[in-house]
Coordinates of C-alpha atoms in Angstrom, one line a residue:
X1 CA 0.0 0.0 0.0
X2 CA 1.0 3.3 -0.9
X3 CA 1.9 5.2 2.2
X4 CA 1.5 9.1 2.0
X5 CA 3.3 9.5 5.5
X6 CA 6.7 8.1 4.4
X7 CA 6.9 11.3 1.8
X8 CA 5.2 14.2 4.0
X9 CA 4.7 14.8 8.0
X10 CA 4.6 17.0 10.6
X11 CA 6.7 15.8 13.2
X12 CA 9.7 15.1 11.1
X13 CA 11.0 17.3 7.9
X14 CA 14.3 17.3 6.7
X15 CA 15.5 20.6 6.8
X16 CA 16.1 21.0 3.4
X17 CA 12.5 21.1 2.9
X18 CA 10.1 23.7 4.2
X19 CA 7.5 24.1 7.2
X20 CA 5.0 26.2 8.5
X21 CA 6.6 29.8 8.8
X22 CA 9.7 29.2 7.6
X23 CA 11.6 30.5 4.7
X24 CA 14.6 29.2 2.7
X25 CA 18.3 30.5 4.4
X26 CA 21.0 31.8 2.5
X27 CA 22.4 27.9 3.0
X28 CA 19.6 26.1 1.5
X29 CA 17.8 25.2 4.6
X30 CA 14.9 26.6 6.3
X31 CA 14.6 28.8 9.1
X32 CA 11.9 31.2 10.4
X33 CA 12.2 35.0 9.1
X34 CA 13.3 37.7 12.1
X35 CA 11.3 40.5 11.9
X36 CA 12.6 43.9 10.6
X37 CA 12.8 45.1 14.3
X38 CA 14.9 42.3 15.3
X39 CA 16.8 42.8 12.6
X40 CA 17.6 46.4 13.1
X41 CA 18.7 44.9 16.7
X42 CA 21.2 41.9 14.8
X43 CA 22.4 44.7 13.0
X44 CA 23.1 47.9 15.5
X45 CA 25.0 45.2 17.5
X46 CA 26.4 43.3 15.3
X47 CA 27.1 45.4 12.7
X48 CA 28.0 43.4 8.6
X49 CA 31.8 43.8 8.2
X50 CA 33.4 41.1 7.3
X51 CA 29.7 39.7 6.1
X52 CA 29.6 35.5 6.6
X53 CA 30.2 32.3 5.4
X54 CA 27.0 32.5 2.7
X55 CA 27.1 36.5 1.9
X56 CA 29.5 38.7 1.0
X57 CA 30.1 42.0 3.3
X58 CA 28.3 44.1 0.1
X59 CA 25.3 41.7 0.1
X60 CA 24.9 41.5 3.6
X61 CA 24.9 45.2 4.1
X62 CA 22.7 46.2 1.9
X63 CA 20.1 43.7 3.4
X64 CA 20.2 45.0 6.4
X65 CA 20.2 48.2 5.2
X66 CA 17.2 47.7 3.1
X67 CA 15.8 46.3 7.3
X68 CA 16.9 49.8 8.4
X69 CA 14.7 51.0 5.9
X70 CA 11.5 49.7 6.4
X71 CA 11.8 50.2 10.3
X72 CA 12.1 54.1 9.2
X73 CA 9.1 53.5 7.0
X74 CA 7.3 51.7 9.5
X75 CA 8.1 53.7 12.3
X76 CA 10.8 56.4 11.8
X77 CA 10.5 57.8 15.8
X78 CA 10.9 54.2 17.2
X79 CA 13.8 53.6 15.3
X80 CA 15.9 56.6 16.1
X81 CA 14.8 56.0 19.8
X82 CA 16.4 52.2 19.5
X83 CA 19.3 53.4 17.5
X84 CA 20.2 56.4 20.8
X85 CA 19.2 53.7 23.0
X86 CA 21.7 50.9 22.0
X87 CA 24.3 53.5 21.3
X88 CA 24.1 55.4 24.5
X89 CA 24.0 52.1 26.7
X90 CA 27.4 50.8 25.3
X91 CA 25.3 47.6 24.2
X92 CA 27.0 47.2 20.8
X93 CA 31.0 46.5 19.9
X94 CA 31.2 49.6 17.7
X95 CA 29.5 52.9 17.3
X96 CA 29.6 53.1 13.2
X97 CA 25.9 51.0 12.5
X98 CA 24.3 53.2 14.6
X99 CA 25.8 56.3 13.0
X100 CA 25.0 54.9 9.5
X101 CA 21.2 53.9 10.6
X102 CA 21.0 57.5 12.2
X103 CA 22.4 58.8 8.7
X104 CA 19.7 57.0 6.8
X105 CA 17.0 58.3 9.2
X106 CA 18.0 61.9 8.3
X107 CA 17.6 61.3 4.4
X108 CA 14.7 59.0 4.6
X109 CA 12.7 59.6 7.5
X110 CA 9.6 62.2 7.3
X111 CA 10.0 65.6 9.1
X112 CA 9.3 64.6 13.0
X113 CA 11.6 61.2 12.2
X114 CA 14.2 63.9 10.7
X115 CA 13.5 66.5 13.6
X116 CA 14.2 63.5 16.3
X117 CA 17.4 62.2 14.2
X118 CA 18.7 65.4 14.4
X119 CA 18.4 66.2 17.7
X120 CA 19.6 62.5 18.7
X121 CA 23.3 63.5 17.0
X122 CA 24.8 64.5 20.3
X123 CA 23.8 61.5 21.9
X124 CA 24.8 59.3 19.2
X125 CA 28.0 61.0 18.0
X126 CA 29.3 61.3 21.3
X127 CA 33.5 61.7 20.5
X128 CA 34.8 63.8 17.2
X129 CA 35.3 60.3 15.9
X130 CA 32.1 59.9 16.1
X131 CA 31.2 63.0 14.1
X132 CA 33.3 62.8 11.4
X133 CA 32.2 59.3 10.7
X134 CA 28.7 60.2 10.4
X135 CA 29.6 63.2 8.5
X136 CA 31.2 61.2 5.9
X137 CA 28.1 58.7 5.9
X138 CA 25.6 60.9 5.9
X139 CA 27.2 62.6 2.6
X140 CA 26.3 59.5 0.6
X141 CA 23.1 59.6 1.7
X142 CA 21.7 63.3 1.6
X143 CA 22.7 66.9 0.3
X144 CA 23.9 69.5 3.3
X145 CA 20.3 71.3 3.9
X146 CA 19.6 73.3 6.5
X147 CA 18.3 70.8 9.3
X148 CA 21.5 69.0 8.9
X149 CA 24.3 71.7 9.5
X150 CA 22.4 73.0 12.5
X151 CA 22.5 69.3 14.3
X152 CA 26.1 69.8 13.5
X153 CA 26.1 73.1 15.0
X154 CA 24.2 72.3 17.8
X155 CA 26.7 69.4 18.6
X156 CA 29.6 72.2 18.5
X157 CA 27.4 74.4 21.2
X158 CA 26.3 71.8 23.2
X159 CA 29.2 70.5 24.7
X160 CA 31.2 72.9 27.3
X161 CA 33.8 74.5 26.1
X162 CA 36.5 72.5 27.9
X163 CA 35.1 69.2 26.7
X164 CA 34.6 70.2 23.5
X165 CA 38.9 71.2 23.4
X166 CA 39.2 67.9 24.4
X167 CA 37.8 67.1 21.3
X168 CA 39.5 69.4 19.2
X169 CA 42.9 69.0 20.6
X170 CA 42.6 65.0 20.6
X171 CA 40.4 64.0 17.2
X172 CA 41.9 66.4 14.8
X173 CA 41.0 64.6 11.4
X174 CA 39.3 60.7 11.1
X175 CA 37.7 59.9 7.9
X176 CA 38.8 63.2 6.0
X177 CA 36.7 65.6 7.6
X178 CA 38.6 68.1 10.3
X179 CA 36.4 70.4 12.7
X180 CA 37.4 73.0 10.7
X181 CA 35.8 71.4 7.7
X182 CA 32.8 71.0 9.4
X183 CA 32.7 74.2 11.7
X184 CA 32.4 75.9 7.9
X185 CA 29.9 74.1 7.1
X186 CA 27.7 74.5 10.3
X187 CA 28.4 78.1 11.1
X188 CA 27.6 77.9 14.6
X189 CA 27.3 81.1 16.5
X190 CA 27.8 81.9 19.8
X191 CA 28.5 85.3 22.5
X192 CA 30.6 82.6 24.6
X193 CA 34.1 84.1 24.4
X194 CA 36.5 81.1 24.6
X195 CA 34.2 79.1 22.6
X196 CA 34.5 81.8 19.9
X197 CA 38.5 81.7 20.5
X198 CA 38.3 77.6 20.1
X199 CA 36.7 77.9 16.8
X200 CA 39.1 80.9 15.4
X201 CA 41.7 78.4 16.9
X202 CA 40.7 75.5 14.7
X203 CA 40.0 77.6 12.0
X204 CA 42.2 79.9 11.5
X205 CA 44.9 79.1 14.1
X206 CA 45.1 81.9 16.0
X207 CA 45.8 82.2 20.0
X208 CA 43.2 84.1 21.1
X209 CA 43.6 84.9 24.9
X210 CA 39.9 83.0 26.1
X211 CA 41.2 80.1 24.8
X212 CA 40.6 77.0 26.8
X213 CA 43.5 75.8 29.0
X214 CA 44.3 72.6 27.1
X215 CA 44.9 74.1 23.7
X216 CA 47.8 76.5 25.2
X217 CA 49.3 73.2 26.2
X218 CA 48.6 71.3 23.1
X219 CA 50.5 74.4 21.1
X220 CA 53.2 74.5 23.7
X221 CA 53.4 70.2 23.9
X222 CA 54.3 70.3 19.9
X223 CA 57.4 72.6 21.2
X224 CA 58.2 70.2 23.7
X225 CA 62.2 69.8 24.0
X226 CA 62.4 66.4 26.6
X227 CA 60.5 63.5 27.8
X228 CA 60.8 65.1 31.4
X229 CA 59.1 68.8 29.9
X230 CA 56.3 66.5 27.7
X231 CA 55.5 64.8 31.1
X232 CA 54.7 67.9 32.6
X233 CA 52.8 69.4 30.2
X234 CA 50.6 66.2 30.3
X235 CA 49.8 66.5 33.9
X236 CA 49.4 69.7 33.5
X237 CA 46.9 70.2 30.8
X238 CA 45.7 66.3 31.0
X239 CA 46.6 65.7 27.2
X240 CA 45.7 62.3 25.8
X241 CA 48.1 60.0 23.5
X242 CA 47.2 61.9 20.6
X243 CA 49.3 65.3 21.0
X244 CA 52.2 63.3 21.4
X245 CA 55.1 64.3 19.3
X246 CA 56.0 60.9 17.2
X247 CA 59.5 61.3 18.4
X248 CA 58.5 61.1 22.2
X249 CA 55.9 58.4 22.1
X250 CA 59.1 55.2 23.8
X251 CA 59.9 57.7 26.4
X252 CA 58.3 55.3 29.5
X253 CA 58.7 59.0 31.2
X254 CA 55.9 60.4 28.8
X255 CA 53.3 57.1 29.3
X256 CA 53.8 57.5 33.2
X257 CA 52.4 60.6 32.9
X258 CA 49.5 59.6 30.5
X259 CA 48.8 56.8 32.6
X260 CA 48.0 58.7 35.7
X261 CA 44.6 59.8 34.1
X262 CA 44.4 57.9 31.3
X263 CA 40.7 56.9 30.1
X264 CA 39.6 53.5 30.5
X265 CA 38.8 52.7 26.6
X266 CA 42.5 54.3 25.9
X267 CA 44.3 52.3 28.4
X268 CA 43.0 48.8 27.3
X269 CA 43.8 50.0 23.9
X270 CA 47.4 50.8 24.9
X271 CA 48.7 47.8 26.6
X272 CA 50.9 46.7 24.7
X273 CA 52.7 49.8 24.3
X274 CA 52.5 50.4 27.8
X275 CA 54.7 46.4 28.1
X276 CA 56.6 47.2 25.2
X277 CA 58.3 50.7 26.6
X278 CA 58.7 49.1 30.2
X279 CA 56.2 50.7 31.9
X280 CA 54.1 47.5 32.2
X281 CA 56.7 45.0 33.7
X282 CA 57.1 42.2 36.4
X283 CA 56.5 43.9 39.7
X284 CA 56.6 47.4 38.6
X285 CA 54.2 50.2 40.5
X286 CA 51.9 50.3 37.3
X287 CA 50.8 46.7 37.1
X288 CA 49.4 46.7 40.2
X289 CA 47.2 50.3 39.2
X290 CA 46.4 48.8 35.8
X291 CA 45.1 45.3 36.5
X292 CA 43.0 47.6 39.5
X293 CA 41.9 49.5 36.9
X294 CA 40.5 47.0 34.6
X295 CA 38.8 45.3 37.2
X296 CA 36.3 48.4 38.1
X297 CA 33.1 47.2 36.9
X298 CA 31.7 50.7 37.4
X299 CA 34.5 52.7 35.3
X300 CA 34.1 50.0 32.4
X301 CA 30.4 50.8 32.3
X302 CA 31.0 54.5 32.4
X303 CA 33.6 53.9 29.2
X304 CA 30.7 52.1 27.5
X305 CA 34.1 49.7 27.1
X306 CA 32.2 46.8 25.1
X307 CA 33.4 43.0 26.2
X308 CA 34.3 42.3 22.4
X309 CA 37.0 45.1 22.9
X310 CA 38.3 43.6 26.2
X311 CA 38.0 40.1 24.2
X312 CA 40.4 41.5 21.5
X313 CA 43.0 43.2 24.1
X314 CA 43.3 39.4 25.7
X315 CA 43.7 37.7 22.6
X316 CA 46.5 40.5 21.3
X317 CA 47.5 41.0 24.5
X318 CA 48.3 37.4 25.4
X319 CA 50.1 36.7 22.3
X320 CA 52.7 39.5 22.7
X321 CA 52.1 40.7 19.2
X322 CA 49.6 42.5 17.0
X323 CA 48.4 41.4 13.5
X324 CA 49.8 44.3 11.7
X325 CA 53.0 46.2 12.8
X326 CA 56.0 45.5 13.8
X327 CA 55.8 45.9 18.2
X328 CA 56.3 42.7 20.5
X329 CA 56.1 42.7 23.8
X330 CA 56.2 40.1 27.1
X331 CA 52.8 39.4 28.5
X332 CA 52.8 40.7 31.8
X333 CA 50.2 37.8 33.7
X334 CA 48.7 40.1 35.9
X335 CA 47.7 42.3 33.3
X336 CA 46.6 38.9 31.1
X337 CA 44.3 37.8 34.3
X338 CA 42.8 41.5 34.6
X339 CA 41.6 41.6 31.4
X340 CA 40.4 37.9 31.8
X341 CA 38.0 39.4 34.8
X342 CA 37.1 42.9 32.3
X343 CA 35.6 40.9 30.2
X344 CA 33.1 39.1 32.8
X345 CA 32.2 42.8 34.5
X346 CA 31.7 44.7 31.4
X347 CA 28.0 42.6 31.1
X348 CA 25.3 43.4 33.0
X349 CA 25.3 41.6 36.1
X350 CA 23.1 37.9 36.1
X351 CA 21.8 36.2 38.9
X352 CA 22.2 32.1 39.0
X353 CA 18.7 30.3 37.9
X354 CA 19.7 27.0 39.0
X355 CA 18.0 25.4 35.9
X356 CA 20.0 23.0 34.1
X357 CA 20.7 24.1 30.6
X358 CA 22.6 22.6 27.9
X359 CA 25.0 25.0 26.2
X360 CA 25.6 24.2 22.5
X361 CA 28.1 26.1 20.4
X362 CA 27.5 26.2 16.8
X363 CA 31.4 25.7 15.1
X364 CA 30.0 24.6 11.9
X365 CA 31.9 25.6 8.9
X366 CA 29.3 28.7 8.7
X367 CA 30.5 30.2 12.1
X368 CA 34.1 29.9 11.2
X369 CA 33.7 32.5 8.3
X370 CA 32.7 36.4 8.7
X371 CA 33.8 38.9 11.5
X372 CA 31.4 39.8 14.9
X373 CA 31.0 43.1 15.7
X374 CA 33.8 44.2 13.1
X375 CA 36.7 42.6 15.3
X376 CA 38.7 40.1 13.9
X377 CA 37.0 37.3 16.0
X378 CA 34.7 34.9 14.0
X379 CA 31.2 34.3 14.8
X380 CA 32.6 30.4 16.2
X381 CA 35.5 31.7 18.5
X382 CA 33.1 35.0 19.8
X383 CA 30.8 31.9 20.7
X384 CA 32.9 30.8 23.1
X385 CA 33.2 33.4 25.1
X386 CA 29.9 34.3 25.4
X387 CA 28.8 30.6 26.3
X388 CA 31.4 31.0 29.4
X389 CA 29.7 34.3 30.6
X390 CA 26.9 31.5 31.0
X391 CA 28.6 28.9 32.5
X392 CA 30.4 30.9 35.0
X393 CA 27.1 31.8 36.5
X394 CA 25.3 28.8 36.1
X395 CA 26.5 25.6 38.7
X396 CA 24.5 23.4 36.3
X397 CA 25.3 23.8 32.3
X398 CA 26.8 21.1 30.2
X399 CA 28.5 22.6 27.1
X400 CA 28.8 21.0 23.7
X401 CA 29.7 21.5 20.2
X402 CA 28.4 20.3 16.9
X403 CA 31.2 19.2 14.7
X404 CA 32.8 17.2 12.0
X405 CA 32.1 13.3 13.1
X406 CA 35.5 12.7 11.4
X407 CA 38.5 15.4 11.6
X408 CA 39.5 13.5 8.1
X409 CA 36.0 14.6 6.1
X410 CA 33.6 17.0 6.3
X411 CA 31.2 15.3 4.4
X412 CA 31.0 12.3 6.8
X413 CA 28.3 14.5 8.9
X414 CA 28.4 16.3 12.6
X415 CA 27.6 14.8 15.7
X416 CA 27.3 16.7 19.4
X417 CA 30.9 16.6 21.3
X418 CA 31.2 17.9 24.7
X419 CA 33.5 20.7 24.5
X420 CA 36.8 20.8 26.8
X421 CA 35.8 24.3 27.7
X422 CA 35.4 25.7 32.0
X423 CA 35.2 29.0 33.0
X424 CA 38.2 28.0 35.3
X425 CA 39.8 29.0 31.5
X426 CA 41.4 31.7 30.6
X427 CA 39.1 33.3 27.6
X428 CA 42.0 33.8 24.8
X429 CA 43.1 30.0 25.5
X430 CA 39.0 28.9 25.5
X431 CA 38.8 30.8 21.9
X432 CA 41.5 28.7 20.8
X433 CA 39.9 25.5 21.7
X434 CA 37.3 26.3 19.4
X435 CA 38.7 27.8 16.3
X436 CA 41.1 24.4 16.3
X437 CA 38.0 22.5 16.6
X438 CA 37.5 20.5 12.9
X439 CA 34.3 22.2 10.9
X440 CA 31.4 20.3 10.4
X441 CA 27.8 20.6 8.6
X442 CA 25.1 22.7 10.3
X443 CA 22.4 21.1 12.0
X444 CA 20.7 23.1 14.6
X445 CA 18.5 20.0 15.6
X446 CA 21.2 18.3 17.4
X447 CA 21.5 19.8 20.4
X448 CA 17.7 18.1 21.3
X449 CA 18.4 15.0 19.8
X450 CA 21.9 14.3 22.0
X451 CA 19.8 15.0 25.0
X452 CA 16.8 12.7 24.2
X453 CA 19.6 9.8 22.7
X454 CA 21.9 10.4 26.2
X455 CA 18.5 10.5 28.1
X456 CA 20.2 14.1 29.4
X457 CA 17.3 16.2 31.8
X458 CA 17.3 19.6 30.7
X459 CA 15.6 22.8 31.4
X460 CA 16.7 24.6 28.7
X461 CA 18.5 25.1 25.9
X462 CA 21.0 27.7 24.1
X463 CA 22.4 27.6 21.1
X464 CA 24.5 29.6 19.7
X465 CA 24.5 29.8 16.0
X466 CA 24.1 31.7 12.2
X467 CA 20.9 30.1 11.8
X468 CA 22.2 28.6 8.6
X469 CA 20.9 25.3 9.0
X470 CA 20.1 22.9 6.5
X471 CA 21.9 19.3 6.8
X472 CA 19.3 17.5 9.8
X473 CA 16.9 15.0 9.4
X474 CA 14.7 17.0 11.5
X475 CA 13.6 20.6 12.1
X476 CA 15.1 22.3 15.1
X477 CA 11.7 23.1 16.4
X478 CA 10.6 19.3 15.8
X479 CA 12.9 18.2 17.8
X480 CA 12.4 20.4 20.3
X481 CA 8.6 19.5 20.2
X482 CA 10.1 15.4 20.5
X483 CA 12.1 16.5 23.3
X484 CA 9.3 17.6 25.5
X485 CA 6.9 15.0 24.3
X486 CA 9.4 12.0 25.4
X487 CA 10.6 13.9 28.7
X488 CA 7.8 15.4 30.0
X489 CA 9.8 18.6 30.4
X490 CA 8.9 22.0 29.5
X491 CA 12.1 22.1 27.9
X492 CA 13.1 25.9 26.2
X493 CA 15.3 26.9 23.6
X494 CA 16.9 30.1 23.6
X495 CA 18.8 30.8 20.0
X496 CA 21.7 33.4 20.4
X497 CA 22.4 35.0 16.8
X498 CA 25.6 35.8 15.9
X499 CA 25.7 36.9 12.5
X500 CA 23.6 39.9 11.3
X501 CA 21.1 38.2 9.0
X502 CA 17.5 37.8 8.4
X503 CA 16.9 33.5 10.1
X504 CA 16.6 32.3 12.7
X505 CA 16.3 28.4 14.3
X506 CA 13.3 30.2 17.2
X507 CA 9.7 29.6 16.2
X508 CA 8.3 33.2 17.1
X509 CA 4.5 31.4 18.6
X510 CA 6.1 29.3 20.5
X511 CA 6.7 31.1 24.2
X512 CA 9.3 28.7 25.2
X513 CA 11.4 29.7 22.3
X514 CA 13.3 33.4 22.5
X515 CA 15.8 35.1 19.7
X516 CA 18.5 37.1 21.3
X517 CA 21.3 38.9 19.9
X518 CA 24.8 37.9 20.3
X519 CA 27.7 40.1 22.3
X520 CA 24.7 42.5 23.8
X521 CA 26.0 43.1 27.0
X522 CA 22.4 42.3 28.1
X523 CA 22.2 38.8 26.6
X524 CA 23.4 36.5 29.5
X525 CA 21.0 38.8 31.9
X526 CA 17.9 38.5 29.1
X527 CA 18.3 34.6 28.8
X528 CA 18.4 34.0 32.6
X529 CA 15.3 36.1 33.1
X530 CA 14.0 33.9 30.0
X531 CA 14.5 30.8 32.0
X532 CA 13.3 31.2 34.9
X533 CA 10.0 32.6 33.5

């Protein structure tokens, strides 16, 4: 007899072949659609550089782009207020989505989502970096009207004076725009003398006698003689790194005195010059102040210091060398351990749940391609560190990969393999573990089906992933569905995306399933809350 079940059923599809809601991923699976909102999300926090394993950076940008869009469409006031909100809270690894989403608004929005865009630049643009990156975005998007150059001037008028010759005298030119380029532009005008003398000052050069304090020494540090005189000056006028003279940037003398007040974001940046001229060595003063330094929760919030940034400093830090340049240095370990311990306090703090949950790290081929966050960490090896935020918490979490069944083929499947991974690890050595780990084919069912086959009790699970899965037997959300029917447990799945595209694995009606967004520093506090209901 001809069975009809054998070809078509509903509690198990291969996942090269379609259900209910889902649409075909950019690997020729299935997955459910995110929503343009959650996309906007994926994309203000993740960012595209690099793109992934199945699009190219161009293709994926635009895509996400062409998201941006329709959430300015849809709701042009509720986007700008999520684009200020994810940028002011430090959520995301870099600032430059948000100042290309905010760029779009302007040229696309109607006139309140303009009005609101506008008046959110100060918030969003927060450095001169900042500024002259949106400038030159915003350029490809829209002509110079009116509305434009006066959020530009308002920025300029806004900030006191003495911030805003911080600005001045540390971001002189990024992205070819200078302040003087865009203080002719903007025109702003103001009765407020020194501010008047700082803009003559940056556009015109003249030493008008309102100047602010830390220009006089910015013009007198470029005449500086002697490491001992630049020194001075530094804790004088509290210069940053960037008035340096070139020629006095391996006196140890001149970083001493940039260290004493040296912002947090600057100083995790700076380690390894800090090694390299000796003023980071065994059992020197500074080591002892640093490693303090980067274990202050409360200053690395204030920074908005991302943990993907920390992350980075381990991995360079740890390996004594940087991928471009010529400086080495010798990892001091008390610096190595501080950073280890920034990384856990720059998320928001999370409180135990005491469920058992079954981490499983997607290290598919997929995740081993594409940049997160625009760092030079792939989506697999940024996994890994996020899963330990988790598991440090968490007394009861079992942590697995799916990878290649045989190191020797890639086309002889992928199987679930507990991962040597602890949070007794230090984070540079745990990424390491998994980028070494052999590639296999994406399956996003398996995490359920190990636990049914292992008979393993579990409250919930999270996986880490692209959502680019195709090569199962079985839907993710079938087995999920098996799961529960065979154990009698209310079992969730919480899918943690870490590439910046349109899938994902989470059916959005069922309640026990939740799509987060990878390396938000709320995501470890947002899937505890999840789990214990």
């Amino acid at each position: 007899m001809f069975k009809y079940a054998n070809l078509f059923g509903l509690r198990k599809t291969p996942q090269s072949e379609p259900i209910a809601g889902t649409v075909a991923n950019a690997a020729g699976g299935y997955a459910f659609p995110v929503d343009d909102w959650t996309r906007l999300d994926r994309f203000l926090i993740l960012g595209t550089e690099g793109g992934s394993y199945y699009a190219a950076e161009r293709k994926l940008t635009v895509e996400n782009a062409e998201g941006v869009m329709r959430c300015i469409a849809a709701d042009g006031l509720r986007t700008v207020r999520r684009i200020a909100e994810l940028s002011e809270t430090g959520r995301a690894p870099k600032n430059t989505p948000a100042l290309f989403a905010l760029a779009l608004a302007t040229a696309l929005g109607d006139v309140p989502t303009k009005q609101a865009a506008f008046a959110a630049l100060p918030r969003i643009a927060r450095t001169g970096t900042h500024l002259f990156q949106f400038a030159e975005t915003v350029q490809a998007m829209r002509g110079w009207g009116r509305g434009l150059r006066r959020a530009v001037a308002r920025w300029y008028l806004a900030k006191p004076v003495e911030d805003l010759a911080y600005q001045a005298v540390k971001y002189r030119q990024r992205e070819g725009w200078t302040h003087r380029d865009l203080l002719r532009l903007a025109h702003p005008l103001t009765d407020e003398l020194p501010r008047r003398d700082l803009f003559d000052w940056i556009c015109r050069g003249t030493a008008g006698e309102n100047l602010p304090e830390i220009v006089g020494g910015a013009m007198a540090f470029a005449k500086a003689a002697s490491a001992e005189e630049a020194a001075a000056l530094i804790r004088t006028y509290n210069l940053s790194r960037e008035a340096v003279p070139t020629a006095l940037l391996n006196e140890p003398e001149v970083w001493l005195a940039l260290l004493e007040r040296m912002p947090m974001t600057a100083l995790v940046r700076n380690l390894a010059k800090l090694t390299a001229v000796g003023v980071l060595k065994p059992f020197a003063p500074a080591v002892e102040q640093v490693a303090e330094t980067l274990r202050d929760a409360k200053r690395i919030r204030k920074a908005r210091l991302h943990p993907l940034a920390i992350l980075l400093a381990l991995r360079t830090y740890a390996e004594g060398h940087g991928d471009r340049g010529t400086l080495r240095w010798m990892p001091v370990p008390q610096v190595i351990d501080a950073l280890n311990d920034a990384f856990y306090a720059a998320f928001q703090n999370v409180e135990p749940t005491g469920k058992r949950l079954l981490l499983a790290l997607d290290v598919s081929g997929s995740m081993g391609m594409g940049r997160v966050g625009g760092s030079s960490l792939t989506p697999r090896e940024a996994s890994a560190a996020l899963a330990l935020v988790t598991a440090r918490v968490e007394a009861k979490t079992h942590l697995v990969g799916f990878t290649a069944a045989d190191r020797r083929s890639w086309a002889n499947g992928t199987e679930m393999a507990p991962l040597s991974l602890s949070p007794a690890m230090r984070l540079d050595q745990a990424v390491k573990a998994v980028a070494d780990l052999p590639f296999g084919r994406t399956d996003c069912a398996l995490p359920m089906l190990h636990a049914l086959e292992r008979g393993l009790k579990v409250d919930a699970f999270v996986v880490l992933t692209d959502s680019e899965t195709w090569a199962g037997s079985v839907h993710p959300i079938q087995a999920l569905r098996q799961y529960r029917e065979r154990t009698g447990i209310a079992a969730k799945l919480a899918v943690v995306g870490m590439v910046s595209n349109g899938f994902s694995i989470a059916d959005p009606n069922d309640a026990g399933m939740l799509d987060v967004v990878g390396f938000d520093t709320a995501t470890p506090a947002v899937l505890a809350d999840f789990v214990r209901n």
